[in-house]
Each structure stands twice: as structure tokens, then as C-alpha cells.
PDB file of C-alpha atoms in Angstrom:
ATOM      1  CA  UNK A  28      -1.655  69.296 168.739  1.00  0.00           C
ATOM      2  CA  UNK A  29       0.288  70.346 171.861  1.00  0.00           C
ATOM      3  CA  UNK A  30       1.425  67.651 174.366  1.00  0.00           C
ATOM      4  CA  UNK A  31      -0.522  68.634 177.643  1.00  0.00           C
ATOM      5  CA  UNK A  32       1.944  67.091 180.034  1.00  0.00           C
ATOM      6  CA  UNK A  33       4.744  69.823 178.059  1.00  0.00           C
ATOM      7  CA  UNK A  34       2.962  72.103 177.867  1.00  0.00           C
ATOM      8  CA  UNK A  35       1.721  72.427 182.183  1.00  0.00           C
ATOM      9  CA  UNK A  36       5.542  72.082 182.085  1.00  0.00           C
ATOM     10  CA  UNK A  37       6.632  75.355 180.518  1.00  0.00           C
ATOM     11  CA  UNK A  38       3.489  77.168 182.156  1.00  0.00           C
ATOM     12  CA  UNK A  39       5.302  76.779 185.460  1.00  0.00           C
ATOM     13  CA  UNK A  40       8.058  78.686 184.679  1.00  0.00           C
ATOM     14  CA  UNK A  41      11.464  78.770 182.549  1.00  0.00           C
ATOM     15  CA  UNK A  42      13.124  77.293 185.656  1.00  0.00           C
ATOM     16  CA  UNK A  43      11.103  74.172 186.534  1.00  0.00           C
ATOM     17  CA  UNK A  44      11.124  73.297 182.657  1.00  0.00           C
ATOM     18  CA  UNK A  45      14.740  74.050 182.037  1.00  0.00           C
ATOM     19  CA  UNK A  46      14.926  71.156 184.576  1.00  0.00           C
ATOM     20  CA  UNK A  47      13.067  69.053 183.311  1.00  0.00           C
ATOM     21  CA  UNK A  48      14.944  69.687 180.144  1.00  0.00           C
ATOM     22  CA  UNK A  49      17.628  68.576 181.685  1.00  0.00           C
ATOM     23  CA  UNK A  50      16.333  65.656 182.973  1.00  0.00           C
ATOM     24  CA  UNK A  51      14.875  64.455 180.380  1.00  0.00           C
ATOM     25  CA  UNK A  52      17.103  65.319 176.887  1.00  0.00           C
ATOM     26  CA  UNK A  53      16.170  62.283 174.709  1.00  0.00           C
ATOM     27  CA  UNK A  54      12.000  64.102 174.997  1.00  0.00           C
ATOM     28  CA  UNK A  55      11.425  66.123 172.366  1.00  0.00           C
ATOM     29  CA  UNK A  56       8.873  68.588 173.447  1.00  0.00           C
ATOM     30  CA  UNK A  57       5.345  69.059 171.583  1.00  0.00           C
ATOM     31  CA  UNK A  58       4.261  72.193 171.523  1.00  0.00           C
ATOM     32  CA  UNK A  59       2.783  72.579 168.444  1.00  0.00           C
ATOM     33  CA  UNK A  60      -0.229  74.645 167.868  1.00  0.00           C
ATOM     34  CA  UNK A  61      -0.237  75.566 171.837  1.00  0.00           C
ATOM     35  CA  UNK A  62      -1.718  78.807 172.778  1.00  0.00           C
ATOM     36  CA  UNK A  63       1.423  80.661 174.561  1.00  0.00           C
ATOM     37  CA  UNK A  64       0.100  84.138 173.603  1.00  0.00           C
ATOM     38  CA  UNK A  65       1.905  86.699 176.238  1.00  0.00           C
ATOM     39  CA  UNK A  66       3.536  83.955 177.604  1.00  0.00           C
ATOM     40  CA  UNK A  67       6.876  84.634 179.529  1.00  0.00           C
ATOM     41  CA  UNK A  68       9.388  82.291 178.094  1.00  0.00           C
ATOM     42  CA  UNK A  69      12.295  83.956 178.538  1.00  0.00           C
ATOM     43  CA  UNK A  70      15.934  82.335 179.333  1.00  0.00           C
ATOM     44  CA  UNK A  71      13.117  79.019 178.375  1.00  0.00           C
ATOM     45  CA  UNK A  72      15.831  75.724 176.707  1.00  0.00           C
ATOM     46  CA  UNK A  73      13.754  75.222 173.940  1.00  0.00           C
ATOM     47  CA  UNK A  74      15.929  73.038 172.174  1.00  0.00           C
ATOM     48  CA  UNK A  75      14.583  71.068 169.134  1.00  0.00           C
ATOM     49  CA  UNK A  76      11.205  71.926 170.231  1.00  0.00           C
ATOM     50  CA  UNK A  77       8.030  71.425 168.090  1.00  0.00           C
ATOM     51  CA  UNK A  78       6.527  74.904 167.499  1.00  0.00           C
ATOM     52  CA  UNK A  79       4.364  74.801 164.751  1.00  0.00           C
ATOM     53  CA  UNK A  80       1.591  76.473 163.975  1.00  0.00           C
ATOM     54  CA  UNK A  81       2.339  78.055 167.888  1.00  0.00           C
ATOM     55  CA  UNK A  82       0.701  81.193 168.614  1.00  0.00           C
ATOM     56  CA  UNK A  83       3.739  83.158 169.988  1.00  0.00           C
ATOM     57  CA  UNK A  84       1.955  86.881 169.744  1.00  0.00           C
ATOM     58  CA  UNK A  85       3.343  89.354 172.524  1.00  0.00           C
ATOM     59  CA  UNK A  86       5.208  86.248 174.408  1.00  0.00           C
ATOM     60  CA  UNK A  87       8.444  87.189 175.635  1.00  0.00           C
ATOM     61  CA  UNK A  88      11.052  85.361 174.053  1.00  0.00           C
ATOM     62  CA  UNK A  89      14.207  87.072 175.019  1.00  0.00           C
ATOM     63  CA  UNK A  90      17.362  84.489 175.954  1.00  0.00           C
ATOM     64  CA  UNK A  91      15.315  82.174 175.028  1.00  0.00           C
ATOM     65  CA  UNK A  92      17.578  78.813 173.149  1.00  0.00           C
ATOM     66  CA  UNK A  93      15.516  77.873 170.036  1.00  0.00           C
ATOM     67  CA  UNK A  94      18.838  76.352 168.572  1.00  0.00           C
ATOM     68  CA  UNK A  95      16.812  73.848 166.100  1.00  0.00           C
ATOM     69  CA  UNK A  96      13.602  74.492 167.329  1.00  0.00           C
ATOM     70  CA  UNK A  97      10.591  73.972 164.284  1.00  0.00           C
ATOM     71  CA  UNK A  98       8.810  77.399 164.227  1.00  0.00           C
ATOM     72  CA  UNK A  99       7.266  76.950 161.072  1.00  0.00           C
ATOM     73  CA  UNK A 100       3.800  78.252 161.268  1.00  0.00           C
ATOM     74  CA  UNK A 101       4.526  80.524 164.243  1.00  0.00           C
ATOM     75  CA  UNK A 102       2.642  83.728 165.171  1.00  0.00           C
ATOM     76  CA  UNK A 103       5.588  86.002 166.677  1.00  0.00           C
ATOM     77  CA  UNK A 104       3.748  89.418 166.075  1.00  0.00           C
ATOM     78  CA  UNK A 105       4.880  91.362 168.960  1.00  0.00           C
ATOM     79  CA  UNK A 106       7.189  89.068 170.557  1.00  0.00           C
ATOM     80  CA  UNK A 107      10.388  89.440 172.145  1.00  0.00           C
ATOM     81  CA  UNK A 108      13.110  87.556 170.456  1.00  0.00           C
ATOM     82  CA  UNK A 109      16.082  90.108 172.174  1.00  0.00           C
ATOM     83  CA  UNK A 110      19.134  87.748 172.435  1.00  0.00           C
ATOM     84  CA  UNK A 111      17.086  84.316 171.441  1.00  0.00           C
ATOM     85  CA  UNK A 112      18.929  81.720 169.649  1.00  0.00           C
ATOM     86  CA  UNK A 113      17.064  80.906 166.645  1.00  0.00           C
ATOM     87  CA  UNK A 114      20.333  79.019 164.668  1.00  0.00           C
ATOM     88  CA  UNK A 115      19.062  75.918 162.359  1.00  0.00           C
ATOM     89  CA  UNK A 116      15.322  76.804 163.608  1.00  0.00           C
ATOM     90  CA  UNK A 117      13.075  76.262 160.666  1.00  0.00           C
ATOM     91  CA  UNK A 118      10.897  79.385 160.064  1.00  0.00           C
ATOM     92  CA  UNK A 119       9.214  78.185 157.259  1.00  0.00           C
ATOM     93  CA  UNK A 120       5.712  80.553 157.172  1.00  0.00           C
ATOM     94  CA  UNK A 121       6.347  82.148 160.559  1.00  0.00           C
ATOM     95  CA  UNK A 122       5.336  85.668 161.101  1.00  0.00           C
ATOM     96  CA  UNK A 123       7.911  88.051 162.598  1.00  0.00           C
ATOM     97  CA  UNK A 124       5.460  90.905 162.930  1.00  0.00           C
ATOM     98  CA  UNK A 125       6.551  94.259 164.643  1.00  0.00           C
ATOM     99  CA  UNK A 126       9.111  91.798 166.636  1.00  0.00           C
ATOM    100  CA  UNK A 127      12.208  92.241 168.745  1.00  0.00           C
ATOM    101  CA  UNK A 128      15.245  91.007 167.707  1.00  0.00           C
ATOM    102  CA  UNK A 129      18.181  92.488 168.961  1.00  0.00           C
ATOM    103  CA  UNK A 130      20.935  90.293 169.041  1.00  0.00           C
ATOM    104  CA  UNK A 131      19.082  87.483 168.200  1.00  0.00           C
ATOM    105  CA  UNK A 132      20.954  85.119 165.731  1.00  0.00           C
ATOM    106  CA  UNK A 133      19.884  83.634 162.676  1.00  0.00           C
ATOM    107  CA  UNK A 134      22.912  81.634 162.426  1.00  0.00           C
ATOM    108  CA  UNK A 135      21.956  79.004 159.082  1.00  0.00           C
ATOM    109  CA  UNK A 136      17.948  79.319 159.844  1.00  0.00           C
ATOM    110  CA  UNK A 137      15.519  77.726 157.178  1.00  0.00           C
ATOM    111  CA  UNK A 138      13.518  80.589 155.646  1.00  0.00           C
ATOM    112  CA  UNK A 139      10.203  79.986 153.373  1.00  0.00           C
ATOM    113  CA  UNK A 140       7.532  82.323 152.826  1.00  0.00           C
ATOM    114  CA  UNK A 141       8.626  83.201 156.085  1.00  0.00           C
ATOM    115  CA  UNK A 142       7.309  86.996 157.191  1.00  0.00           C
ATOM    116  CA  UNK A 143       8.913  89.921 157.891  1.00  0.00           C
ATOM    117  CA  UNK A 144       6.872  93.588 158.540  1.00  0.00           C
ATOM    118  CA  UNK A 145       7.639  96.486 160.115  1.00  0.00           C
ATOM    119  CA  UNK A 146      10.405  94.603 161.794  1.00  0.00           C
ATOM    120  CA  UNK A 147      14.331  95.962 162.714  1.00  0.00           C
ATOM    121  CA  UNK A 148      16.887  93.332 161.714  1.00  0.00           C
ATOM    122  CA  UNK A 149      20.017  95.298 161.920  1.00  0.00           C
ATOM    123  CA  UNK A 150      21.121  94.009 164.885  1.00  0.00           C
ATOM    124  CA  UNK A 151      20.412  90.236 164.170  1.00  0.00           C
ATOM    125  CA  UNK A 152      22.939  88.201 163.994  1.00  0.00           C
ATOM    126  CA  UNK A 153      23.851  86.296 160.805  1.00  0.00           C
ATOM    127  CA  UNK A 154      21.380  86.912 158.642  1.00  0.00           C
ATOM    128  CA  UNK A 155      24.338  86.052 155.681  1.00  0.00           C
ATOM    129  CA  UNK A 156      23.760  82.515 156.157  1.00  0.00           C
ATOM    130  CA  UNK A 157      20.164  81.848 157.031  1.00  0.00           C
ATOM    131  CA  UNK A 158      19.472  78.868 154.361  1.00  0.00           C
ATOM    132  CA  UNK A 159      16.450  79.759 151.748  1.00  0.00           C
ATOM    133  CA  UNK A 160      14.356  77.137 150.617  1.00  0.00           C
ATOM    134  CA  UNK A 161      11.866  79.562 148.388  1.00  0.00           C
ATOM    135  CA  UNK A 162      11.495  83.149 148.301  1.00  0.00           C
ATOM    136  CA  UNK A 163       9.741  85.190 151.856  1.00  0.00           C
ATOM    137  CA  UNK A 164       8.195  88.126 152.751  1.00  0.00           C
ATOM    138  CA  UNK A 165       9.982  91.292 153.933  1.00  0.00           C
ATOM    139  CA  UNK A 166       7.752  95.238 153.911  1.00  0.00           C
ATOM    140  CA  UNK A 167       8.754  98.404 152.818  1.00  0.00           C
ATOM    141  CA  UNK A 168       8.983  99.422 156.822  1.00  0.00           C
ATOM    142  CA  UNK A 169      11.468  96.487 157.546  1.00  0.00           C
ATOM    143  CA  UNK A 170      14.066  97.606 155.028  1.00  0.00           C
ATOM    144  CA  UNK A 171      14.030 101.406 156.142  1.00  0.00           C
ATOM    145  CA  UNK A 172      14.103 100.296 159.810  1.00  0.00           C
ATOM    146  CA  UNK A 173      17.135  97.794 158.915  1.00  0.00           C
ATOM    147  CA  UNK A 174      19.268  99.659 156.449  1.00  0.00           C
ATOM    148  CA  UNK A 175      21.871  98.271 155.192  1.00  0.00           C
ATOM    149  CA  UNK A 176      21.308  94.448 155.455  1.00  0.00           C
ATOM    150  CA  UNK A 177      23.102  91.815 153.645  1.00  0.00           C
ATOM    151  CA  UNK A 178      22.712  90.708 149.983  1.00  0.00           C
ATOM    152  CA  UNK A 179      22.968  87.198 150.309  1.00  0.00           C
ATOM    153  CA  UNK A 180      19.628  87.537 152.478  1.00  0.00           C
ATOM    154  CA  UNK A 181      18.047  90.356 150.258  1.00  0.00           C
ATOM    155  CA  UNK A 182      18.649  87.586 147.139  1.00  0.00           C
ATOM    156  CA  UNK A 183      17.550  84.650 149.051  1.00  0.00           C
ATOM    157  CA  UNK A 184      14.222  86.632 150.207  1.00  0.00           C
ATOM    158  CA  UNK A 185      13.528  86.741 146.207  1.00  0.00           C
ATOM    159  CA  UNK A 186      14.386  90.677 145.878  1.00  0.00           C
ATOM    160  CA  UNK A 187      15.677  90.743 142.078  1.00  0.00           C
ATOM    161  CA  UNK A 188      19.587  92.081 141.156  1.00  0.00           C
ATOM    162  CA  UNK A 189      18.302  95.013 140.286  1.00  0.00           C
ATOM    163  CA  UNK A 190      16.189  95.646 143.433  1.00  0.00           C
ATOM    164  CA  UNK A 191      19.386  95.319 145.165  1.00  0.00           C
ATOM    165  CA  UNK A 192      21.293  97.964 142.939  1.00  0.00           C
ATOM    166  CA  UNK A 193      18.716 100.161 143.758  1.00  0.00           C
ATOM    167  CA  UNK A 194      17.900 100.072 147.276  1.00  0.00           C
ATOM    168  CA  UNK A 195      20.529 102.111 148.745  1.00  0.00           C
ATOM    169  CA  UNK A 196      19.707 105.191 146.725  1.00  0.00           C
ATOM    170  CA  UNK A 197      15.917 104.669 148.310  1.00  0.00           C
ATOM    171  CA  UNK A 198      16.898 103.658 151.413  1.00  0.00           C
ATOM    172  CA  UNK A 199      19.919 106.272 152.662  1.00  0.00           C
ATOM    173  CA  UNK A 200      17.977 109.377 151.910  1.00  0.00           C
ATOM    174  CA  UNK A 201      14.796 109.126 153.396  1.00  0.00           C
ATOM    175  CA  UNK A 202      12.317 112.052 151.915  1.00  0.00           C
ATOM    176  CA  UNK A 203      11.682 114.742 154.461  1.00  0.00           C
ATOM    177  CA  UNK A 204       8.604 116.308 152.817  1.00  0.00           C
ATOM    178  CA  UNK A 205       5.633 114.543 151.180  1.00  0.00           C
ATOM    179  CA  UNK A 206       5.615 115.363 147.638  1.00  0.00           C
ATOM    180  CA  UNK A 207       2.489 117.676 146.376  1.00  0.00           C
ATOM    181  CA  UNK A 208       0.297 117.973 143.651  1.00  0.00           C
ATOM    182  CA  UNK A 209      -0.445 121.992 143.170  1.00  0.00           C
ATOM    183  CA  UNK A 210      -4.442 122.592 142.146  1.00  0.00           C
ATOM    184  CA  UNK A 211      -4.822 126.351 140.743  1.00  0.00           C
ATOM    185  CA  UNK A 212      -6.909 128.488 138.330  1.00  0.00           C
ATOM    186  CA  UNK A 213      -4.789 129.602 135.064  1.00  0.00           C
ATOM    187  CA  UNK A 214      -5.871 133.185 136.250  1.00  0.00           C
ATOM    188  CA  UNK A 215      -3.062 132.575 139.311  1.00  0.00           C
ATOM    189  CA  UNK A 216      -0.247 131.352 136.953  1.00  0.00           C
ATOM    190  CA  UNK A 217       2.184 133.833 138.599  1.00  0.00           C
ATOM    191  CA  UNK A 218       1.607 132.653 142.384  1.00  0.00           C
ATOM    192  CA  UNK A 219       1.401 129.614 141.043  1.00  0.00           C
ATOM    193  CA  UNK A 220       4.937 129.354 139.288  1.00  0.00           C
ATOM    194  CA  UNK A 221       6.231 131.416 141.898  1.00  0.00           C
ATOM    195  CA  UNK A 222       5.518 128.846 144.405  1.00  0.00           C
ATOM    196  CA  UNK A 223       6.377 125.296 142.414  1.00  0.00           C
ATOM    197  CA  UNK A 224       9.717 126.821 141.448  1.00  0.00           C
ATOM    198  CA  UNK A 225      10.712 127.873 145.554  1.00  0.00           C
ATOM    199  CA  UNK A 226       9.643 124.353 146.380  1.00  0.00           C
ATOM    200  CA  UNK A 227      11.299 122.755 143.953  1.00  0.00           C
ATOM    201  CA  UNK A 228      14.730 124.911 144.745  1.00  0.00           C
ATOM    202  CA  UNK A 229      14.005 123.585 148.197  1.00  0.00           C
ATOM    203  CA  UNK A 230      14.058 119.919 146.801  1.00  0.00           C
ATOM    204  CA  UNK A 231      10.577 119.717 147.509  1.00  0.00           C
ATOM    205  CA  UNK A 232       8.382 117.365 144.788  1.00  0.00           C
ATOM    206  CA  UNK A 233       5.937 119.271 143.580  1.00  0.00           C
ATOM    207  CA  UNK A 234       3.708 118.581 140.147  1.00  0.00           C
ATOM    208  CA  UNK A 235       1.558 121.592 139.314  1.00  0.00           C
ATOM    209  CA  UNK A 236      -1.454 121.623 135.940  1.00  0.00           C
ATOM    210  CA  UNK A 237      -3.005 124.831 134.920  1.00  0.00           C
ATOM    211  CA  UNK A 238      -6.699 124.763 135.122  1.00  0.00           C
ATOM    212  CA  UNK A 239      -9.768 125.376 133.285  1.00  0.00           C
ATOM    213  CA  UNK A 240      -7.509 124.921 129.959  1.00  0.00           C
ATOM    214  CA  UNK A 241      -9.191 124.275 126.958  1.00  0.00           C
ATOM    215  CA  UNK A 242      -8.196 120.297 126.910  1.00  0.00           C
ATOM    216  CA  UNK A 243      -9.123 116.874 125.793  1.00  0.00           C
ATOM    217  CA  UNK A 244     -11.371 115.405 127.811  1.00  0.00           C
ATOM    218  CA  UNK A 245      -9.147 112.558 127.736  1.00  0.00           C
ATOM    219  CA  UNK A 246      -6.436 114.463 129.469  1.00  0.00           C
ATOM    220  CA  UNK A 247      -8.261 115.110 132.472  1.00  0.00           C
ATOM    221  CA  UNK A 248      -7.851 111.549 134.220  1.00  0.00           C
ATOM    222  CA  UNK A 249      -4.598 111.505 133.399  1.00  0.00           C
ATOM    223  CA  UNK A 250      -4.145 114.665 135.285  1.00  0.00           C
ATOM    224  CA  UNK A 251      -6.742 112.814 137.810  1.00  0.00           C
ATOM    225  CA  UNK A 252      -4.700 109.753 137.915  1.00  0.00           C
ATOM    226  CA  UNK A 253      -1.043 111.401 138.121  1.00  0.00           C
ATOM    227  CA  UNK A 254      -2.496 113.846 141.914  1.00  0.00           C
ATOM    228  CA  UNK A 255      -4.092 110.844 144.050  1.00  0.00           C
ATOM    229  CA  UNK A 256      -1.870 108.333 142.789  1.00  0.00           C
ATOM    230  CA  UNK A 257       1.577 109.810 142.773  1.00  0.00           C
ATOM    231  CA  UNK A 258       1.197 112.872 145.086  1.00  0.00           C
ATOM    232  CA  UNK A 259       0.712 112.493 148.863  1.00  0.00           C
ATOM    233  CA  UNK A 260      -1.191 115.931 149.052  1.00  0.00           C
ATOM    234  CA  UNK A 261      -2.983 118.675 147.105  1.00  0.00           C
ATOM    235  CA  UNK A 262      -1.435 121.806 147.731  1.00  0.00           C
ATOM    236  CA  UNK A 263      -4.145 124.005 146.639  1.00  0.00           C
ATOM    237  CA  UNK A 264      -4.382 128.261 145.682  1.00  0.00           C
ATOM    238  CA  UNK A 265      -6.918 130.162 147.074  1.00  0.00           C
ATOM    239  CA  UNK A 266      -8.331 133.045 145.817  1.00  0.00           C
ATOM    240  CA  UNK A 267     -11.632 134.672 144.138  1.00  0.00           C
ATOM    241  CA  UNK A 268     -10.807 132.804 140.597  1.00  0.00           C
ATOM    242  CA  UNK A 269     -10.380 129.377 142.287  1.00  0.00           C
ATOM    243  CA  UNK A 270     -13.337 129.663 144.330  1.00  0.00           C
ATOM    244  CA  UNK A 271     -15.401 129.448 140.870  1.00  0.00           C
ATOM    245  CA  UNK A 272     -13.238 126.780 139.026  1.00  0.00           C
ATOM    246  CA  UNK A 273     -15.286 123.344 138.727  1.00  0.00           C
ATOM    247  CA  UNK A 274     -11.741 121.796 137.714  1.00  0.00           C
ATOM    248  CA  UNK A 275     -10.227 123.151 141.628  1.00  0.00           C
ATOM    249  CA  UNK A 276     -13.630 122.205 143.277  1.00  0.00           C
ATOM    250  CA  UNK A 277     -13.437 118.255 141.463  1.00  0.00           C
ATOM    251  CA  UNK A 278      -9.905 118.051 142.673  1.00  0.00           C
ATOM    252  CA  UNK A 279     -10.705 119.582 146.360  1.00  0.00           C
ATOM    253  CA  UNK A 280     -13.468 117.036 146.422  1.00  0.00           C
ATOM    254  CA  UNK A 281     -11.716 114.077 145.425  1.00  0.00           C
ATOM    255  CA  UNK A 282      -9.384 115.238 147.910  1.00  0.00           C
ATOM    256  CA  UNK A 283     -11.931 115.461 150.608  1.00  0.00           C
ATOM    257  CA  UNK A 284     -12.596 111.585 149.348  1.00  0.00           C
ATOM    258  CA  UNK A 285      -8.902 110.749 149.803  1.00  0.00           C
ATOM    259  CA  UNK A 286      -8.783 112.052 153.792  1.00  0.00           C
ATOM    260  CA  UNK A 287     -11.668 109.462 154.808  1.00  0.00           C
ATOM    261  CA  UNK A 288      -8.715 106.512 153.888  1.00  0.00           C
ATOM    262  CA  UNK A 289      -5.991 108.357 155.834  1.00  0.00           C
ATOM    263  CA  UNK A 290      -7.275 107.925 159.092  1.00  0.00           C
ATOM    264  CA  UNK A 291      -7.405 111.569 160.036  1.00  0.00           C
ATOM    265  CA  UNK A 292      -4.611 113.258 158.248  1.00  0.00           C
ATOM    266  CA  UNK A 293      -5.321 115.942 156.014  1.00  0.00           C
ATOM    267  CA  UNK A 294      -4.642 115.755 152.250  1.00  0.00           C
ATOM    268  CA  UNK A 295      -5.492 119.313 151.079  1.00  0.00           C
ATOM    269  CA  UNK A 296      -3.381 122.279 152.383  1.00  0.00           C
ATOM    270  CA  UNK A 297      -3.928 125.567 151.422  1.00  0.00           C
ATOM    271  CA  UNK A 298      -2.755 128.657 150.348  1.00  0.00           C
ATOM    272  CA  UNK A 299      -5.204 131.827 150.000  1.00  0.00           C
ATOM    273  CA  UNK A 300      -3.386 134.766 148.452  1.00  0.00           C
ATOM    274  CA  UNK A 301      -6.642 136.836 148.883  1.00  0.00           C
ATOM    275  CA  UNK A 302      -8.904 137.454 151.524  1.00  0.00           C
ATOM    276  CA  UNK A 303     -11.825 135.815 149.601  1.00  0.00           C
ATOM    277  CA  UNK A 304     -12.141 132.542 151.276  1.00  0.00           C
ATOM    278  CA  UNK A 305     -13.358 134.137 154.101  1.00  0.00           C
ATOM    279  CA  UNK A 306     -16.517 136.116 152.561  1.00  0.00           C
ATOM    280  CA  UNK A 307     -17.775 133.173 150.286  1.00  0.00           C
ATOM    281  CA  UNK A 308     -20.246 130.600 150.995  1.00  0.00           C
ATOM    282  CA  UNK A 309     -18.996 128.012 148.245  1.00  0.00           C
ATOM    283  CA  UNK A 310     -19.958 124.871 149.902  1.00  0.00           C
ATOM    284  CA  UNK A 311     -15.547 123.288 149.742  1.00  0.00           C
ATOM    285  CA  UNK A 312     -14.472 126.459 151.231  1.00  0.00           C
ATOM    286  CA  UNK A 313     -16.840 127.309 153.714  1.00  0.00           C
ATOM    287  CA  UNK A 314     -15.546 123.497 154.895  1.00  0.00           C
ATOM    288  CA  UNK A 315     -11.923 124.504 154.366  1.00  0.00           C
ATOM    289  CA  UNK A 316     -12.190 127.952 156.400  1.00  0.00           C
ATOM    290  CA  UNK A 317     -12.180 125.371 159.834  1.00  0.00           C
ATOM    291  CA  UNK A 318      -8.435 124.641 158.781  1.00  0.00           C
ATOM    292  CA  UNK A 319      -5.430 126.783 158.731  1.00  0.00           C
ATOM    293  CA  UNK A 320      -4.620 128.672 155.231  1.00  0.00           C
ATOM    294  CA  UNK A 321      -1.483 129.634 154.935  1.00  0.00           C
ATOM    295  CA  UNK A 322      -1.356 133.383 153.821  1.00  0.00           C
ATOM    296  CA  UNK A 323       0.466 134.844 151.253  1.00  0.00           C
ATOM    297  CA  UNK A 324      -1.896 137.888 151.022  1.00  0.00           C
ATOM    298  CA  UNK A 325       1.127 140.227 149.850  1.00  0.00           C
ATOM    299  CA  UNK A 326       2.830 137.692 147.911  1.00  0.00           C
ATOM    300  CA  UNK A 327       4.223 140.212 145.712  1.00  0.00           C
ATOM    301  CA  UNK A 328       5.961 141.604 148.134  1.00  0.00           C
ATOM    302  CA  UNK A 329       9.673 139.787 147.978  1.00  0.00           C
ATOM    303  CA  UNK A 330      10.180 140.366 151.605  1.00  0.00           C
ATOM    304  CA  UNK A 331       6.382 139.265 152.952  1.00  0.00           C
ATOM    305  CA  UNK A 332       6.455 136.109 150.288  1.00  0.00           C
ATOM    306  CA  UNK A 333       9.806 135.146 151.386  1.00  0.00           C
ATOM    307  CA  UNK A 334       8.517 134.602 155.082  1.00  0.00           C
ATOM    308  CA  UNK A 335       5.335 133.161 154.252  1.00  0.00           C
ATOM    309  CA  UNK A 336       7.452 130.288 152.441  1.00  0.00           C
ATOM    310  CA  UNK A 337       9.837 130.240 155.027  1.00  0.00           C
ATOM    311  CA  UNK A 338       6.404 129.479 157.665  1.00  0.00           C
ATOM    312  CA  UNK A 339       4.994 127.423 154.872  1.00  0.00           C
ATOM    313  CA  UNK A 340       8.311 125.436 154.874  1.00  0.00           C
ATOM    314  CA  UNK A 341       8.254 124.451 158.505  1.00  0.00           C
ATOM    315  CA  UNK A 342       4.046 123.407 158.191  1.00  0.00           C
ATOM    316  CA  UNK A 343       5.395 120.780 155.144  1.00  0.00           C
ATOM    317  CA  UNK A 344       7.382 118.612 156.863  1.00  0.00           C
ATOM    318  CA  UNK A 345       6.089 115.520 157.255  1.00  0.00           C
ATOM    319  CA  UNK A 346       5.976 115.158 160.886  1.00  0.00           C
ATOM    320  CA  UNK A 347       4.239 118.130 160.953  1.00  0.00           C
ATOM    321  CA  UNK A 348       1.667 117.894 158.249  1.00  0.00           C
TER     322      UNK A 348
END
């Protein structure tokens, strides 16, 4: 537990704290397990301080000197460590979540089961010198925001060499579009083939499988697995034929279920190739009528198709769907 006197001085502000530290250089501050949520510790002189298991979430530690400080088990979620000196600090089991680390110095910092999530490490200094006593956790958002990261740091936190080899190709070219499964009835194969080839031609990942074909029952679960595990959205071709399809109905209902997990985001993008969706009383179609449809009614006309496809591309961009 934190020393009450030390904690009291710290809460008076960094000027009083820094003055006390200079007057008592032999005292090692004990701030272990302290509740310092939202505290302003900017420019604080915290060399050798014991901050193990402290709650530093939302705290401002910008410019703080944490040289050789013990931050094992500390929660630094949403904290600001811009320009902080973390050199030789003990960061075992510490949580760096959604944190500001611009120009923070990690020279010879000690890591073990340290957690980095949704963190931009791009401007952090001396990551390649960190001392890794075991693996740590680095999430995809951190990789995406921080790329490129030193290979030595990646190996230290536990990434195998074959992953490190492929990370550049995964992170240097972020996808602009979601991936799509095209749901349609076999009667609409002509349009499905055209939209599939047109999307592929624009580098948009999509996959299709003809519905209502005489396939074995064992294939159906595999198709559903491909839709809802491997693809982000369902590109639904709505026509008088697909409205009658039981397979299309099942896929749409499964996509509705998926949307419940997406916090308001839509998993279905409907494309109509006739006006039957405006006239039917089929439940899933009635529900979809509340949404925007991409109108391909005149898809057999080349110019009309290109015009509608251009609008669809704008819609399919990740930041617009």
C-alpha cells in the first residue's frame, strides 16, 4: 500500500513534490496501489518511485521522469505519457491502453506480459532497446497505428519471424473496402456474374455461390460458415426470384442476427434489379425496405449499369457503410 505521507505530498502538486524529492534524495517514494485516476502528474520527478499496481488511468504524466520507476501491474489506460522518461522502468504486467506515448523514452525498459492495445507507438523512442523477460500483448490496432515497428521489439513481445516477415504486406496496404458475400437466386446468375466480376475488377474482395441448386445438405453449413466467418457483409441481390428463395431468406435472417452484434452497423447491402421488393409482403423484404437500396433496375443497359455501379462503389467504401 502507498505511504500516506508520500501520497499526500504528491497530491499537493508537482512543484511541492519535486521540491520534496530534491530535499530527500535517499527516500524511495512508495505509491504502490495508489488511486491516482485522473491525477495531474505532469513533469513530476518520479525516479525510482514504486507505482506498482497503481491506478493511473486518465492521469497526465506528460514530461514525467519515471526513470527506473516500478510500474508493474499499473493501469495506464487513457493516460498521457507524452515526453515521459520510462527508461529502465519496470513495466511488468502494466496496461498501456488507448494511451498517448509521443516521444516517450523506453530505453532499456523491462517488459513482461505488458499489454499494449489501441496505442500509437510510432513516436516512442528506443523500443528496440527494451529488455523482454517474456512475451507481451500487442493488438492489431496498435500494429496498424504504429507501423513500422522495430523487428527486435516485435520479436521481444513474442511475434514469430514468419509473422514479422508478412506484417509489412498486411499493414502497408490497408483495405479500403469490406469483403462481401453475394447472395442471389440462380435465376439471376447473369447479373450476379456481372456485379461479381465488376467488383473484383476494382480490387474488392467478393465471393458468390448460386442458390437453389441441387447440392448436398453437407455443403450448406460450409457456405454459411464462409459468409459469416470470412466475409464482412452480405451483398444481397433482391428480385422477384430471390424473394421466393428459402436459402436467401435464411442468409438474410442470419445477417440480421449478425447485425445485433455490430452495434448499429449494417451487415446487409441490398441491390434491387426489379421493383418487386416494393410490392411484396414477405417479412424480411418489408424489413429491408426501411433501408437504402442500390438500384440496378436497368442493369442490362451498359451505361445505366456503369452509372449505378459507380454509386455503389461510393457506398461500399468502409467509411460510408
